Short mmCIF file of N, CA and C in Angstrom, two decimals:
data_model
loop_
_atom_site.label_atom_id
_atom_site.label_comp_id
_atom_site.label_asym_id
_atom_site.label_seq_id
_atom_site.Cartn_x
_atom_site.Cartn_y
_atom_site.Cartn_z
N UNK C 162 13.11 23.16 99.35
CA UNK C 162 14.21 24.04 99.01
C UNK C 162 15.34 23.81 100.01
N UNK C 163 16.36 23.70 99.25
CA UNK C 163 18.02 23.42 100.30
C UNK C 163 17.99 24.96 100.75
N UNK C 164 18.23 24.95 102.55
CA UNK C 164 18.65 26.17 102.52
C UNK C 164 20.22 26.95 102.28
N UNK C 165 20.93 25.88 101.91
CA UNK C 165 22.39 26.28 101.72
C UNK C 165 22.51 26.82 100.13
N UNK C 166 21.19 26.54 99.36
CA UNK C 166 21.17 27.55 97.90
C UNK C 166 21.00 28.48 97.84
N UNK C 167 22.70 28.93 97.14
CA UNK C 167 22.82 30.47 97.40
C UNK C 167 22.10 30.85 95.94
N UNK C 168 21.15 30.35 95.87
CA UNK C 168 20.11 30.87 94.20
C UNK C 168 19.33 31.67 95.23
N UNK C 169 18.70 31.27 95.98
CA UNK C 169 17.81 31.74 97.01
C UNK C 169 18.25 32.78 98.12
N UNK C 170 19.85 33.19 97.82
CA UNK C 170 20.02 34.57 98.68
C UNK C 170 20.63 33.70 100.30
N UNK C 171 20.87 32.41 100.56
CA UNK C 171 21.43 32.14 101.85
C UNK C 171 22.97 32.62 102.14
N UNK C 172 23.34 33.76 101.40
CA UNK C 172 24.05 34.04 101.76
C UNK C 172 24.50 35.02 102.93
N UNK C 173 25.67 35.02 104.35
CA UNK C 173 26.06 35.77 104.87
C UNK C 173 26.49 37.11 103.98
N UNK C 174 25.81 38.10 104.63
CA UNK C 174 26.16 39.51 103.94
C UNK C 174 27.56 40.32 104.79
N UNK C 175 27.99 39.75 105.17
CA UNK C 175 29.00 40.26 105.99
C UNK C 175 30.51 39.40 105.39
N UNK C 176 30.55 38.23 104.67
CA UNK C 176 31.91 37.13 104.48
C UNK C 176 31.35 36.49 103.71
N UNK C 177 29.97 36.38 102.89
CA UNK C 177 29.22 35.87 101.72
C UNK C 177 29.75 34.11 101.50
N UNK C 178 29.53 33.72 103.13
CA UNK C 178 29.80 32.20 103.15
C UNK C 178 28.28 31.78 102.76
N UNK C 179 28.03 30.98 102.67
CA UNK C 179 26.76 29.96 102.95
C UNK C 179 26.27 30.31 104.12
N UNK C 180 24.88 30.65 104.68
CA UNK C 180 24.48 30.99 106.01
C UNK C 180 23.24 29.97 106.29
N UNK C 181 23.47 29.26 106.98
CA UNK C 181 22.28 28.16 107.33
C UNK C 181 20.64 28.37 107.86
N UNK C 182 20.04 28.34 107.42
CA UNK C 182 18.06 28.52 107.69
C UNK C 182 17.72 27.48 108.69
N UNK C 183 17.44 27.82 110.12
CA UNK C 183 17.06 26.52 110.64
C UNK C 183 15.72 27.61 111.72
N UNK C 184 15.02 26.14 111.60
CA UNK C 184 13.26 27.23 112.38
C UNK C 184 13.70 27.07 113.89
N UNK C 185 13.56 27.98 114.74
CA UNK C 185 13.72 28.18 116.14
C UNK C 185 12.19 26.88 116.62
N UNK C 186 12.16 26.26 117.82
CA UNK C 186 10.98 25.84 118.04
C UNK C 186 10.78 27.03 118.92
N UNK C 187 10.72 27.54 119.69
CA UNK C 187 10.18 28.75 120.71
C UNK C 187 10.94 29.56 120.34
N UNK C 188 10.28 30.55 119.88
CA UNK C 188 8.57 30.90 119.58
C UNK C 188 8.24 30.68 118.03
N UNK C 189 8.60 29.69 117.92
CA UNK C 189 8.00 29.08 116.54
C UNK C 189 8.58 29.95 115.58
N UNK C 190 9.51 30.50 115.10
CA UNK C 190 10.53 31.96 114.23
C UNK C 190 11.58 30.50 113.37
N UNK C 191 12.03 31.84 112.31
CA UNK C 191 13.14 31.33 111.82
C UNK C 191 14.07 32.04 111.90
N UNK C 192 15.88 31.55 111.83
CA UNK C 192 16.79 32.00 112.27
C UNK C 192 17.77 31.85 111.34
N UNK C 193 19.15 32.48 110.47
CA UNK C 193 19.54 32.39 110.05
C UNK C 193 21.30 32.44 110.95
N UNK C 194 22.12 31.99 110.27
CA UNK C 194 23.56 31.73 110.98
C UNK C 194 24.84 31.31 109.90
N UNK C 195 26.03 32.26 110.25
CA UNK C 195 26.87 32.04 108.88
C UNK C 195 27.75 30.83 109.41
N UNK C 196 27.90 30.14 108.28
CA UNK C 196 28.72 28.78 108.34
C UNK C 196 30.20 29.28 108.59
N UNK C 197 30.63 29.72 108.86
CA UNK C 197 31.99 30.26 108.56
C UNK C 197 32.16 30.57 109.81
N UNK C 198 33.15 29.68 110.99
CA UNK C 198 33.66 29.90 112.66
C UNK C 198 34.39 31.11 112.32
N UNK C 199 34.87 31.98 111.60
CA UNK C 199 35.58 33.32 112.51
C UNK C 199 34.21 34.26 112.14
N UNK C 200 33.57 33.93 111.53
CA UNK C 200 31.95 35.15 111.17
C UNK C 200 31.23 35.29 112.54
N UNK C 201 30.16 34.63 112.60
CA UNK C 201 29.73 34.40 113.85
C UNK C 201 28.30 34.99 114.01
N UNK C 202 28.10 36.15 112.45
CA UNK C 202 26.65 36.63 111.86
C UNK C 202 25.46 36.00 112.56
N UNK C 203 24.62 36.33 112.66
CA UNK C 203 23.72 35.67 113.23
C UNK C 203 22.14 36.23 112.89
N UNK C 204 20.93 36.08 112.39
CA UNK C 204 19.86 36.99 112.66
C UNK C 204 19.06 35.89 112.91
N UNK C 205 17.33 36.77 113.81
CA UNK C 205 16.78 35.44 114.25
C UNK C 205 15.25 36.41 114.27
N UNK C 206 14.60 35.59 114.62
CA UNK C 206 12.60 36.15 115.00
C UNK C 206 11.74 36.19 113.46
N UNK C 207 12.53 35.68 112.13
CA UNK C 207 11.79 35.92 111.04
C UNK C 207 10.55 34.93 111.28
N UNK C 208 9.46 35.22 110.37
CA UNK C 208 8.27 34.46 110.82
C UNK C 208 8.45 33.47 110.08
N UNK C 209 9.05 33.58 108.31
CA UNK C 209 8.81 32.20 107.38
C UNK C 209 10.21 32.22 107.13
N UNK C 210 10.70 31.69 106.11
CA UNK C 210 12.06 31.15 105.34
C UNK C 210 12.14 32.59 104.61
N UNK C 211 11.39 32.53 104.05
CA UNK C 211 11.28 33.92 102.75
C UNK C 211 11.29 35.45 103.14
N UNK C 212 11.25 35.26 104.52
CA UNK C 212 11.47 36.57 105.40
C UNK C 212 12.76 36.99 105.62
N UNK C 213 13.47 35.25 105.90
CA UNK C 213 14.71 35.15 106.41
C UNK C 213 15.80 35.78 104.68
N UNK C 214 15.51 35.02 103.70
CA UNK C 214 15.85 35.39 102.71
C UNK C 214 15.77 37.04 102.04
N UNK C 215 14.57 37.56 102.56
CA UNK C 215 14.93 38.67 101.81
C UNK C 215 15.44 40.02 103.30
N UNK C 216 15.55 39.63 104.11
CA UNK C 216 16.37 40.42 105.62
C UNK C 216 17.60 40.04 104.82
N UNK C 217 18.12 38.76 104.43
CA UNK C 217 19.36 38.68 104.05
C UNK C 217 20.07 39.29 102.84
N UNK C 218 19.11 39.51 102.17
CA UNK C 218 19.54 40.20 100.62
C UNK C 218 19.68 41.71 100.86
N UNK C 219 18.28 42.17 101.78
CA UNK C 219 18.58 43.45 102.42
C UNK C 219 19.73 43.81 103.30
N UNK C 220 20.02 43.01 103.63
CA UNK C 220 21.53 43.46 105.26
C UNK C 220 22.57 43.33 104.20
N UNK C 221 22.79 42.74 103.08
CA UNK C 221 23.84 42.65 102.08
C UNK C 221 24.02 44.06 101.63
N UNK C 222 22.56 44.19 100.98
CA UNK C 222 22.45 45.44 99.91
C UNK C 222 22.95 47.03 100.90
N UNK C 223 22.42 47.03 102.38
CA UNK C 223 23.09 47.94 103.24
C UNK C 223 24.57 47.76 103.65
N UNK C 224 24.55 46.71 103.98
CA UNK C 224 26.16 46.75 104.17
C UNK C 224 27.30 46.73 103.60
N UNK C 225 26.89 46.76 101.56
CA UNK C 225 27.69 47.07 100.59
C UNK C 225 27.67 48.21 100.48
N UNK C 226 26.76 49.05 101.05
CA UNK C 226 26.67 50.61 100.54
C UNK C 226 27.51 51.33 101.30
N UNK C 227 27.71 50.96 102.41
CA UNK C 227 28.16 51.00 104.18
C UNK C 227 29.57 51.78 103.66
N UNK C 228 30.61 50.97 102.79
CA UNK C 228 31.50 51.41 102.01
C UNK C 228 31.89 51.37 100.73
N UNK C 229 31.05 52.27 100.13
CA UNK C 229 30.61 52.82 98.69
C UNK C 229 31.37 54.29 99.10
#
């Protein structure tokens, strides 16, 4: 799986750029990061890819409500 497919939710929930999946080696985690230099988003310590993906669909779904 490409992690730049936004089918799969890689999107920044904050500027809904493309947010890149790359595995930390210490402590073995995965980390997500928005492509976009003025964003600067960042989350990190997920255990698989699919962790990383649905933290990201979740921080979207809160931070659209944020201003509802």
């Amino acid at each position: 799986m490409d992690a730049g497919d936004t089918r799969w939710g890689w999107i920044c929930p904050l500027c809904e750029t493309a947010a890149s999946v790359t595995k930390d080696r210490d402590p073995d985690t995965f980390r997500w990061e928005c492509d976009a230099d003025e964003c600067g988003a960042v989350g990190f310590g997920f255990t698989s890819q699919r962790r990383v993906r649905i933290a990201l669909c979740e921080y979207r779904e809160r931070y659209e409500n944020v201003y509802r």
